[in-house]
PDB file of C-alpha atoms in Angstrom:
ATOM      1  CA  MET A   1       5.997 -23.787  -2.477  1.00 61.00           C
ATOM      2  CA  PHE A   2       7.728 -23.328  -5.451  1.00 63.00           C
ATOM      3  CA  LYS A   3       6.304 -19.450  -5.429  1.00 63.00           C
ATOM      4  CA  THR A   4       7.017 -18.617  -2.039  1.00 60.00           C
ATOM      5  CA  LEU A   5      10.697 -19.942  -2.903  1.00 61.00           C
ATOM      6  CA  LEU A   6      11.530 -17.900  -5.226  1.00 64.00           C
ATOM      7  CA  THR A   7       9.065 -15.365  -5.332  1.00 64.00           C
ATOM      8  CA  TRP A   8       8.974 -11.979  -3.491  1.00 59.00           C
ATOM      9  CA  TRP A   9       6.479  -9.925  -5.516  1.00 60.00           C
ATOM     10  CA  ASN A  10       3.978 -12.541  -4.169  1.00 64.00           C
ATOM     11  CA  GLY A  11       4.309 -12.409  -0.332  1.00 66.00           C
ATOM     12  CA  ALA A  12       7.387 -13.067   1.864  1.00 72.00           C
ATOM     13  CA  THR A  13       9.380 -15.800   0.730  1.00 73.00           C
ATOM     14  CA  LEU A  14      10.769 -18.976   2.769  1.00 75.00           C
ATOM     15  CA  GLY A  15      13.736 -16.962   4.118  1.00 76.00           C
ATOM     16  CA  THR A  16      11.575 -13.867   5.250  1.00 78.00           C
ATOM     17  CA  LEU A  17       9.494 -16.283   7.050  1.00 80.00           C
ATOM     18  CA  PHE A  18      12.353 -17.528   8.765  1.00 83.00           C
ATOM     19  CA  THR A  19      13.608 -14.753   9.817  1.00 83.00           C
ATOM     20  CA  ILE A  20      10.437 -13.373  10.548  1.00 85.00           C
ATOM     21  CA  ALA A  21       9.965 -16.252  13.066  1.00 86.00           C
ATOM     22  CA  LYS A  22      13.053 -15.684  14.317  1.00 87.00           C
ATOM     23  CA  ARG A  23      13.032 -11.960  14.709  1.00 87.00           C
ATOM     24  CA  GLY A  24       9.833 -10.701  14.584  1.00 89.00           C
ATOM     25  CA  ARG A  25       6.541 -10.175  16.587  1.00 92.00           C
ATOM     26  CA  LYS A  26       3.343 -10.075  14.960  1.00 94.00           C
ATOM     27  CA  VAL A  27       1.396  -6.759  15.756  1.00 94.00           C
ATOM     28  CA  GLY A  28      -1.412  -6.711  13.688  1.00 93.00           C
ATOM     29  CA  GLU A  29      -3.316  -7.153  10.646  1.00 93.00           C
ATOM     30  CA  ASP A  30      -5.373  -4.911   8.253  1.00 90.00           C
ATOM     31  CA  GLU A  31      -8.365  -5.269   6.238  1.00 87.00           C
ATOM     32  CA  MET A  32      -6.877  -5.904   3.240  1.00 87.00           C
ATOM     33  CA  GLY A  33      -5.131  -9.137   5.116  1.00 90.00           C
ATOM     34  CA  ASN A  34      -1.503  -7.544   5.316  1.00 92.00           C
ATOM     35  CA  THR A  35       0.243  -8.656   8.691  1.00 93.00           C
ATOM     36  CA  TYR A  36       2.076  -5.860  10.653  1.00 95.00           C
ATOM     37  CA  TYR A  37       5.734  -7.181  12.506  1.00 94.00           C
ATOM     38  CA  GLU A  38       7.826  -5.544  14.904  1.00 93.00           C
ATOM     39  CA  SER A  39      11.327  -6.531  15.918  1.00 91.00           C
ATOM     40  CA  ARG A  40      11.990  -7.870  19.152  1.00 88.00           C
ATOM     41  CA  ASP A  41      14.912  -6.233  19.818  1.00 83.00           C
ATOM     42  CA  ASN A  42      16.367  -2.788  18.927  1.00 74.00           C
ATOM     43  CA  VAL A  43      18.716  -3.536  15.996  1.00 70.00           C
ATOM     44  CA  SER A  44      17.926  -0.549  13.980  1.00 73.00           C
ATOM     45  CA  TYR A  45      20.754   2.167  13.411  1.00 77.00           C
ATOM     46  CA  ASP A  46      18.696   4.775  15.670  1.00 81.00           C
ATOM     47  CA  GLY A  47      18.199   2.349  18.372  1.00 81.00           C
ATOM     48  CA  ARG A  48      14.301   2.027  17.674  1.00 86.00           C
ATOM     49  CA  LYS A  49      12.906  -1.399  17.071  1.00 89.00           C
ATOM     50  CA  ARG A  50      11.809  -1.997  12.989  1.00 89.00           C
ATOM     51  CA  ARG A  51       8.639  -2.313  11.642  1.00 91.00           C
ATOM     52  CA  TRP A  52       7.825  -3.843   8.271  1.00 91.00           C
ATOM     53  CA  VAL A  53       4.446  -4.964   6.356  1.00 91.00           C
ATOM     54  CA  VAL A  54       4.351  -8.431   4.481  1.00 89.00           C
ATOM     55  CA  PHE A  55       1.795  -8.015   2.166  1.00 87.00           C
ATOM     56  CA  LYS A  56      -1.167 -10.698   1.048  1.00 86.00           C
ATOM     57  CA  GLY A  57      -0.885 -11.509  -2.659  1.00 79.00           C
ATOM     58  CA  TYR A  58       1.480  -8.704  -5.075  1.00 79.00           C
ATOM     59  CA  ALA A  59       3.530  -6.506  -3.309  1.00 80.00           C
ATOM     60  CA  GLU A  60       2.260  -3.254  -3.731  1.00 81.00           C
ATOM     61  CA  ALA A  61       2.816   0.159  -0.618  1.00 84.00           C
ATOM     62  CA  SER A  62      -0.389   1.541  -1.855  1.00 84.00           C
ATOM     63  CA  LYS A  63      -2.063  -1.294  -0.229  1.00 86.00           C
ATOM     64  CA  VAL A  64      -1.034   0.042   3.210  1.00 90.00           C
ATOM     65  CA  SER A  65      -4.060   2.087   4.689  1.00 87.00           C
ATOM     66  CA  PRO A  66      -2.814   5.637   6.204  1.00 87.00           C
ATOM     67  CA  ASP A  67      -3.402   4.096   9.957  1.00 90.00           C
ATOM     68  CA  TRP A  68      -0.576   1.321   9.616  1.00 93.00           C
ATOM     69  CA  HIS A  69       1.397   3.757   7.406  1.00 93.00           C
ATOM     70  CA  GLY A  70       1.543   6.337  10.608  1.00 93.00           C
ATOM     71  CA  TRP A  71       2.851   3.516  12.618  1.00 93.00           C
ATOM     72  CA  LEU A  72       4.836   1.645   9.966  1.00 94.00           C
ATOM     73  CA  HIS A  73       6.838   5.679   9.702  1.00 94.00           C
ATOM     74  CA  TYR A  74       7.216   5.944  13.628  1.00 92.00           C
ATOM     75  CA  THR A  75       4.417   8.941  13.391  1.00 92.00           C
ATOM     76  CA  PHE A  76       1.862   6.617  16.246  1.00 89.00           C
ATOM     77  CA  ASP A  77       3.786   4.763  19.055  1.00 89.00           C
ATOM     78  CA  GLU A  78       0.837   2.710  19.220  1.00 92.00           C
ATOM     79  CA  PRO A  79      -0.213   0.567  16.193  1.00 92.00           C
ATOM     80  CA  PRO A  80      -4.138   1.049  15.090  1.00 92.00           C
ATOM     81  CA  THR A  81      -5.188  -2.621  17.062  1.00 89.00           C
ATOM     82  CA  GLU A  82      -4.579  -0.948  20.173  1.00 90.00           C
ATOM     83  CA  ALA A  83      -4.746   2.827  18.771  1.00 86.00           C
ATOM     84  CA  PRO A  84      -7.229   3.094  16.171  1.00 86.00           C
ATOM     85  CA  LEU A  85      -7.027   6.343  13.958  1.00 83.00           C
ATOM     86  CA  ALA A  86      -9.718   8.735  14.537  1.00 86.00           C
ATOM     87  CA  ARG A  87     -12.114   8.783  11.820  1.00 86.00           C
ATOM     88  CA  LYS A  88     -13.914  12.014  10.494  1.00 89.00           C
ATOM     89  CA  ALA A  89     -16.893  12.328   9.113  1.00 91.00           C
ATOM     90  CA  TRP A  90     -16.254  13.717   5.780  1.00 92.00           C
ATOM     91  CA  GLU A  91     -13.336  11.113   4.958  1.00 87.00           C
ATOM     92  CA  ARG A  92     -13.656   8.304   3.034  1.00 87.00           C
ATOM     93  CA  ASP A  93     -12.622   4.900   3.131  1.00 83.00           C
ATOM     94  CA  TYR A  94      -8.918   3.953   2.053  1.00 79.00           C
ATOM     95  CA  LEU A  95      -8.852   2.443  -1.165  1.00 78.00           C
ATOM     96  CA  PRO A  96      -5.350   1.446  -2.936  1.00 79.00           C
ATOM     97  CA  ASN A  97      -3.426   3.519  -6.274  1.00 83.00           C
ATOM     98  CA  LEU A  98      -5.349   1.214  -9.180  1.00 84.00           C
ATOM     99  CA  THR A  99      -3.225   2.533 -11.655  1.00 85.00           C
ATOM    100  CA  GLY A 100      -2.182   0.009 -13.982  1.00 81.00           C
ATOM    101  CA  THR A 101      -4.697  -2.406 -13.347  1.00 81.00           C
ATOM    102  CA  PRO A 102      -8.061  -3.497 -14.833  1.00 81.00           C
ATOM    103  CA  MET A 103     -10.140  -1.804 -12.102  1.00 83.00           C
ATOM    104  CA  ALA A 104      -7.835   1.955 -12.667  1.00 87.00           C
ATOM    105  CA  TRP A 105      -9.961   5.027 -14.061  1.00 86.00           C
ATOM    106  CA  ARG A 106     -10.526   5.636 -17.830  1.00 85.00           C
ATOM    107  CA  PRO A 107     -12.021   8.881 -19.457  1.00 82.00           C
ATOM    108  CA  GLN A 108     -14.471   8.666 -21.335  1.00 77.00           C
ATOM    109  CA  GLY A 109     -12.791   8.620 -25.202  1.00 75.00           C
ATOM    110  CA  SER A 110      -9.605   6.842 -23.966  1.00 78.00           C
ATOM    111  CA  LEU A 111      -8.867   3.878 -25.676  1.00 77.00           C
ATOM    112  CA  ALA A 112      -8.399   1.847 -23.116  1.00 78.00           C
ATOM    113  CA  ARG A 113     -12.021   2.062 -22.485  1.00 77.00           C
ATOM    114  CA  THR A 114     -14.131   1.938 -25.572  1.00 72.00           C
ATOM    115  CA  GLY A 115     -11.891   4.527 -27.763  1.00 67.00           C
ATOM    116  CA  GLU A 116     -15.470   6.322 -28.778  1.00 72.00           C
ATOM    117  CA  ARG A 117     -15.099   9.927 -28.041  1.00 70.00           C
ATOM    118  CA  PRO A 118     -17.843  12.714 -27.566  1.00 69.00           C
ATOM    119  CA  ALA A 119     -19.298  14.382 -30.749  1.00 73.00           C
ATOM    120  CA  ALA A 120     -17.557  17.536 -31.193  1.00 72.00           C
ATOM    121  CA  THR A 121     -20.126  20.801 -29.726  1.00 72.00           C
ATOM    122  CA  GLY A 122     -18.803  23.142 -32.057  1.00 73.00           C
ATOM    123  CA  ASP A 123     -17.754  25.451 -29.299  1.00 73.00           C
ATOM    124  CA  TYR A 124     -13.787  24.810 -30.617  1.00 74.00           C
ATOM    125  CA  GLU A 125     -12.027  26.935 -33.166  1.00 79.00           C
ATOM    126  CA  ALA A 126      -8.670  26.235 -34.425  1.00 81.00           C
ATOM    127  CA  TRP A 127      -5.598  28.758 -34.120  1.00 88.00           C
ATOM    128  CA  SER A 128      -4.817  29.705 -37.625  1.00 88.00           C
ATOM    129  CA  PRO A 129      -1.577  31.844 -38.051  1.00 91.00           C
ATOM    130  CA  GLU A 130      -1.682  35.283 -39.725  1.00 81.00           C
TER     131      GLU A 130
END
């Protein structure tokens, strides 16, 4: 309860949940558990209904998948729950940005990995001024 009251980075605060209940309409959820809303009235400066996301867990913008991102930015009129985005055969599954997390990619020889670099192969010649 204390986290819900004061910390916005771990989901919605109590005030945000109250505002959502008063002004928002739930549109859907994605596979990561994020919840998407649309306003019940036209309160935006351009006359469109406002759209927003409440993150499950830590608030990180890269946790929004491409189809929901398009809906949030008015690229698509219908949410992915009603009109799913067509997937191509060559597309990979969506992954959020893992930079800065323990699951981030670390190249061989990185200090964050093991710190052990591969042995030199002898194909490098140091520059020396003449």
